[in-house]
JSON list of C-alpha atoms in Angstrom, two decimals:
[
{"chain": "A", "resi": 1, "resn": "GLN", "atom": "CA", "xyz": [164.06, 76.69, 97.02]},
{"chain": "A", "resi": 2, "resn": "VAL", "atom": "CA", "xyz": [161.08, 74.59, 96.23]},
{"chain": "A", "resi": 3, "resn": "GLN", "atom": "CA", "xyz": [159.53, 72.49, 98.93]},
{"chain": "A", "resi": 4, "resn": "LEU", "atom": "CA", "xyz": [156.85, 70.06, 97.99]},
{"chain": "A", "resi": 5, "resn": "VAL", "atom": "CA", "xyz": [154.42, 68.10, 100.51]},
{"chain": "A", "resi": 6, "resn": "GLU", "atom": "CA", "xyz": [151.74, 65.79, 99.02]},
{"chain": "A", "resi": 7, "resn": "SER", "atom": "CA", "xyz": [148.86, 64.85, 100.98]},
{"chain": "A", "resi": 8, "resn": "GLY", "atom": "CA", "xyz": [145.90, 62.47, 100.47]},
{"chain": "A", "resi": 9, "resn": "GLY", "atom": "CA", "xyz": [147.07, 58.89, 100.22]},
{"chain": "A", "resi": 10, "resn": "GLY", "atom": "CA", "xyz": [145.32, 56.34, 101.79]},
{"chain": "A", "resi": 11, "resn": "LEU", "atom": "CA", "xyz": [143.77, 52.75, 101.53]},
{"chain": "A", "resi": 12, "resn": "VAL", "atom": "CA", "xyz": [140.67, 52.45, 99.05]},
{"chain": "A", "resi": 13, "resn": "GLN", "atom": "CA", "xyz": [139.04, 49.89, 97.37]},
{"chain": "A", "resi": 14, "resn": "VAL", "atom": "CA", "xyz": [139.06, 48.60, 93.94]},
{"chain": "A", "resi": 15, "resn": "GLY", "atom": "CA", "xyz": [136.85, 50.80, 91.85]},
{"chain": "A", "resi": 16, "resn": "GLY", "atom": "CA", "xyz": [137.21, 53.76, 94.50]},
{"chain": "A", "resi": 17, "resn": "SER", "atom": "CA", "xyz": [138.46, 57.31, 94.14]},
{"chain": "A", "resi": 18, "resn": "LEU", "atom": "CA", "xyz": [141.30, 59.52, 95.90]},
{"chain": "A", "resi": 19, "resn": "ARG", "atom": "CA", "xyz": [142.43, 63.02, 95.23]},
{"chain": "A", "resi": 20, "resn": "LEU", "atom": "CA", "xyz": [146.07, 63.83, 95.92]},
{"chain": "A", "resi": 21, "resn": "SER", "atom": "CA", "xyz": [147.28, 67.25, 96.85]},
{"chain": "A", "resi": 22, "resn": "CYS", "atom": "CA", "xyz": [150.87, 68.50, 96.14]},
{"chain": "A", "resi": 23, "resn": "ALA", "atom": "CA", "xyz": [151.46, 72.03, 98.02]},
{"chain": "A", "resi": 24, "resn": "ALA", "atom": "CA", "xyz": [154.58, 74.12, 97.29]},
{"chain": "A", "resi": 25, "resn": "SER", "atom": "CA", "xyz": [156.28, 76.77, 98.77]},
{"chain": "A", "resi": 26, "resn": "GLY", "atom": "CA", "xyz": [159.33, 78.65, 97.59]},
{"chain": "A", "resi": 27, "resn": "GLY", "atom": "CA", "xyz": [160.08, 79.92, 93.95]},
{"chain": "A", "resi": 28, "resn": "THR", "atom": "CA", "xyz": [157.13, 81.13, 91.64]},
{"chain": "A", "resi": 29, "resn": "PHE", "atom": "CA", "xyz": [154.81, 78.12, 91.26]},
{"chain": "A", "resi": 30, "resn": "SER", "atom": "CA", "xyz": [153.17, 79.21, 88.28]},
{"chain": "A", "resi": 31, "resn": "ARG", "atom": "CA", "xyz": [156.51, 79.13, 86.69]},
{"chain": "A", "resi": 32, "resn": "TYR", "atom": "CA", "xyz": [157.07, 75.73, 87.19]},
{"chain": "A", "resi": 33, "resn": "ALA", "atom": "CA", "xyz": [156.04, 72.60, 85.44]},
{"chain": "A", "resi": 34, "resn": "MET", "atom": "CA", "xyz": [154.45, 69.93, 87.54]},
{"chain": "A", "resi": 35, "resn": "GLY", "atom": "CA", "xyz": [153.78, 66.30, 87.55]},
{"chain": "A", "resi": 36, "resn": "TRP", "atom": "CA", "xyz": [153.08, 63.34, 89.58]},
{"chain": "A", "resi": 37, "resn": "PHE", "atom": "CA", "xyz": [155.13, 59.87, 89.50]},
{"chain": "A", "resi": 38, "resn": "ARG", "atom": "CA", "xyz": [154.42, 56.80, 91.31]},
{"chain": "A", "resi": 39, "resn": "GLN", "atom": "CA", "xyz": [156.71, 53.90, 92.32]},
{"chain": "A", "resi": 40, "resn": "ALA", "atom": "CA", "xyz": [155.49, 50.40, 93.59]},
{"chain": "A", "resi": 41, "resn": "PRO", "atom": "CA", "xyz": [157.90, 47.94, 94.94]},
{"chain": "A", "resi": 42, "resn": "GLY", "atom": "CA", "xyz": [160.27, 45.88, 92.43]},
{"chain": "A", "resi": 43, "resn": "LYS", "atom": "CA", "xyz": [158.99, 48.11, 89.68]},
{"chain": "A", "resi": 44, "resn": "GLU", "atom": "CA", "xyz": [160.46, 51.27, 87.92]},
{"chain": "A", "resi": 45, "resn": "ARG", "atom": "CA", "xyz": [159.30, 55.00, 88.66]},
{"chain": "A", "resi": 46, "resn": "GLU", "atom": "CA", "xyz": [156.73, 56.13, 86.49]},
{"chain": "A", "resi": 47, "resn": "GLY", "atom": "CA", "xyz": [155.43, 59.48, 85.15]},
{"chain": "A", "resi": 48, "resn": "VAL", "atom": "CA", "xyz": [151.65, 59.12, 85.86]},
{"chain": "A", "resi": 49, "resn": "SER", "atom": "CA", "xyz": [150.41, 62.71, 84.85]},
{"chain": "A", "resi": 50, "resn": "CYS", "atom": "CA", "xyz": [152.17, 66.03, 84.12]},
{"chain": "A", "resi": 51, "resn": "ILE", "atom": "CA", "xyz": [151.02, 69.77, 83.58]},
{"chain": "A", "resi": 52, "resn": "ARG", "atom": "CA", "xyz": [152.15, 72.61, 82.13]},
{"chain": "A", "resi": 53, "resn": "TYR", "atom": "CA", "xyz": [151.74, 76.34, 82.83]},
{"chain": "A", "resi": 54, "resn": "ASP", "atom": "CA", "xyz": [148.82, 76.84, 80.27]},
{"chain": "A", "resi": 55, "resn": "ASP", "atom": "CA", "xyz": [147.13, 73.45, 81.57]},
{"chain": "A", "resi": 56, "resn": "THR", "atom": "CA", "xyz": [148.28, 71.47, 78.88]},
{"chain": "A", "resi": 57, "resn": "THR", "atom": "CA", "xyz": [148.36, 68.07, 80.35]},
{"chain": "A", "resi": 58, "resn": "TYR", "atom": "CA", "xyz": [149.90, 64.56, 79.65]},
{"chain": "A", "resi": 59, "resn": "TYR", "atom": "CA", "xyz": [148.88, 60.99, 81.18]},
{"chain": "A", "resi": 60, "resn": "ALA", "atom": "CA", "xyz": [150.34, 57.70, 81.43]},
{"chain": "A", "resi": 61, "resn": "ASN", "atom": "CA", "xyz": [148.46, 55.27, 78.92]},
{"chain": "A", "resi": 62, "resn": "SER", "atom": "CA", "xyz": [147.58, 53.05, 82.34]},
{"chain": "A", "resi": 63, "resn": "VAL", "atom": "CA", "xyz": [145.88, 55.93, 83.89]},
{"chain": "A", "resi": 64, "resn": "LYS", "atom": "CA", "xyz": [144.27, 57.88, 81.02]},
{"chain": "A", "resi": 65, "resn": "GLY", "atom": "CA", "xyz": [140.52, 58.30, 81.42]},
{"chain": "A", "resi": 66, "resn": "ARG", "atom": "CA", "xyz": [140.46, 57.90, 85.01]},
{"chain": "A", "resi": 67, "resn": "PHE", "atom": "CA", "xyz": [142.86, 60.17, 86.37]},
{"chain": "A", "resi": 68, "resn": "THR", "atom": "CA", "xyz": [143.00, 64.02, 86.00]},
{"chain": "A", "resi": 69, "resn": "ILE", "atom": "CA", "xyz": [145.64, 66.42, 87.22]},
{"chain": "A", "resi": 70, "resn": "SER", "atom": "CA", "xyz": [144.89, 70.18, 87.50]},
{"chain": "A", "resi": 71, "resn": "ARG", "atom": "CA", "xyz": [146.53, 73.17, 89.33]},
{"chain": "A", "resi": 72, "resn": "ASP", "atom": "CA", "xyz": [145.68, 76.12, 91.12]},
{"chain": "A", "resi": 73, "resn": "ASN", "atom": "CA", "xyz": [148.38, 78.84, 91.23]},
{"chain": "A", "resi": 74, "resn": "ALA", "atom": "CA", "xyz": [146.70, 80.85, 93.52]},
{"chain": "A", "resi": 75, "resn": "LYS", "atom": "CA", "xyz": [146.63, 78.21, 96.02]},
{"chain": "A", "resi": 76, "resn": "ARG", "atom": "CA", "xyz": [150.14, 76.97, 94.82]},
{"chain": "A", "resi": 77, "resn": "THR", "atom": "CA", "xyz": [148.85, 73.62, 94.57]},
{"chain": "A", "resi": 78, "resn": "VAL", "atom": "CA", "xyz": [148.69, 70.65, 92.00]},
{"chain": "A", "resi": 79, "resn": "TYR", "atom": "CA", "xyz": [145.95, 68.02, 92.45]},
{"chain": "A", "resi": 80, "resn": "LEU", "atom": "CA", "xyz": [145.52, 64.32, 91.06]},
{"chain": "A", "resi": 81, "resn": "GLN", "atom": "CA", "xyz": [142.22, 63.17, 90.89]},
{"chain": "A", "resi": 82, "resn": "MET", "atom": "CA", "xyz": [142.29, 59.19, 90.77]},
{"chain": "A", "resi": 83, "resn": "ASN", "atom": "CA", "xyz": [139.01, 57.45, 89.84]},
{"chain": "A", "resi": 84, "resn": "ASN", "atom": "CA", "xyz": [137.99, 53.81, 89.26]},
{"chain": "A", "resi": 85, "resn": "LEU", "atom": "CA", "xyz": [141.36, 52.63, 90.95]},
{"chain": "A", "resi": 86, "resn": "LYS", "atom": "CA", "xyz": [142.90, 49.41, 90.39]},
{"chain": "A", "resi": 87, "resn": "PRO", "atom": "CA", "xyz": [145.29, 46.98, 92.15]},
{"chain": "A", "resi": 88, "resn": "GLU", "atom": "CA", "xyz": [148.36, 48.26, 89.94]},
{"chain": "A", "resi": 89, "resn": "ASP", "atom": "CA", "xyz": [147.52, 51.81, 90.87]},
{"chain": "A", "resi": 90, "resn": "ALA", "atom": "CA", "xyz": [149.06, 50.80, 94.28]},
{"chain": "A", "resi": 91, "resn": "ALA", "atom": "CA", "xyz": [152.34, 52.79, 94.79]},
{"chain": "A", "resi": 92, "resn": "VAL", "atom": "CA", "xyz": [153.80, 55.62, 96.57]},
{"chain": "A", "resi": 93, "resn": "TYR", "atom": "CA", "xyz": [152.91, 58.74, 94.54]},
{"chain": "A", "resi": 94, "resn": "TYR", "atom": "CA", "xyz": [155.45, 61.66, 94.38]},
{"chain": "A", "resi": 95, "resn": "CYS", "atom": "CA", "xyz": [154.87, 65.12, 93.41]},
{"chain": "A", "resi": 96, "resn": "ALA", "atom": "CA", "xyz": [157.48, 66.64, 91.16]},
{"chain": "A", "resi": 97, "resn": "ALA", "atom": "CA", "xyz": [158.65, 69.98, 89.64]},
{"chain": "A", "resi": 98, "resn": "ASP", "atom": "CA", "xyz": [160.82, 71.68, 87.47]},
{"chain": "A", "resi": 99, "resn": "LEU", "atom": "CA", "xyz": [161.91, 75.06, 86.16]},
{"chain": "A", "resi": 100, "resn": "LEU", "atom": "CA", "xyz": [162.61, 73.88, 82.48]},
{"chain": "A", "resi": 101, "resn": "PRO", "atom": "CA", "xyz": [160.34, 74.50, 79.78]},
{"chain": "A", "resi": 102, "resn": "TYR", "atom": "CA", "xyz": [159.28, 70.96, 79.34]},
{"chain": "A", "resi": 103, "resn": "THR", "atom": "CA", "xyz": [156.11, 69.86, 77.66]},
{"chain": "A", "resi": 104, "resn": "PRO", "atom": "CA", "xyz": [153.99, 67.81, 80.14]},
{"chain": "A", "resi": 105, "resn": "GLN", "atom": "CA", "xyz": [155.20, 64.70, 78.14]},
{"chain": "A", "resi": 106, "resn": "ALA", "atom": "CA", "xyz": [158.53, 65.51, 78.35]},
{"chain": "A", "resi": 107, "resn": "LEU", "atom": "CA", "xyz": [158.35, 65.99, 81.80]},
{"chain": "A", "resi": 108, "resn": "CYS", "atom": "CA", "xyz": [156.71, 62.57, 82.61]},
{"chain": "A", "resi": 109, "resn": "THR", "atom": "CA", "xyz": [158.75, 60.53, 80.16]},
{"chain": "A", "resi": 110, "resn": "LYS", "atom": "CA", "xyz": [162.17, 61.92, 79.44]},
{"chain": "A", "resi": 111, "resn": "SER", "atom": "CA", "xyz": [163.61, 63.65, 82.24]},
{"chain": "A", "resi": 112, "resn": "THR", "atom": "CA", "xyz": [164.20, 63.56, 86.27]},
{"chain": "A", "resi": 113, "resn": "PRO", "atom": "CA", "xyz": [162.70, 66.55, 87.50]},
{"chain": "A", "resi": 114, "resn": "LYS", "atom": "CA", "xyz": [165.17, 68.77, 90.02]},
{"chain": "A", "resi": 115, "resn": "HIS", "atom": "CA", "xyz": [162.28, 69.03, 93.06]},
{"chain": "A", "resi": 116, "resn": "TRP", "atom": "CA", "xyz": [160.55, 66.39, 94.58]},
{"chain": "A", "resi": 117, "resn": "GLY", "atom": "CA", "xyz": [158.02, 65.61, 97.67]},
{"chain": "A", "resi": 118, "resn": "GLN", "atom": "CA", "xyz": [158.54, 63.06, 100.11]},
{"chain": "A", "resi": 119, "resn": "GLY", "atom": "CA", "xyz": [155.69, 60.93, 98.62]},
{"chain": "A", "resi": 120, "resn": "THR", "atom": "CA", "xyz": [152.31, 59.88, 99.74]},
{"chain": "A", "resi": 121, "resn": "GLN", "atom": "CA", "xyz": [151.04, 55.96, 100.07]},
{"chain": "A", "resi": 122, "resn": "VAL", "atom": "CA", "xyz": [148.16, 54.96, 97.96]},
{"chain": "A", "resi": 123, "resn": "THR", "atom": "CA", "xyz": [146.78, 51.45, 98.80]},
{"chain": "A", "resi": 124, "resn": "VAL", "atom": "CA", "xyz": [144.32, 49.63, 96.60]},
{"chain": "A", "resi": 125, "resn": "SER", "atom": "CA", "xyz": [142.33, 46.81, 98.25]},
{"chain": "A", "resi": 126, "resn": "SER", "atom": "CA", "xyz": [140.40, 44.13, 96.75]}
]
């Protein structure tokens, strides 16, 4: 079974940067579509960024131009580089994976991935 463990969250000032990592074990990592989701108190979960096996990507409009998703199949890890952080970026960020042949946009916006990590907290201070 696929296991996902997020790391890299923390407290950062407005305008700062963080790099989240998601380490995967089990399964064949290169076959999985991967994504980052976030949920803040009182808000619905939203797909932030997703990536396909061919490195095709999707970004939510709210993070486009500021966040970058990437994957390293040899290290079985997916990353989310977050730059120019804003207060509205504060949330628990979850890594997710699914074997279905999603486009990155479909994974982030039209489905519920089957495998989830426990989440990592991102706090943005003003």
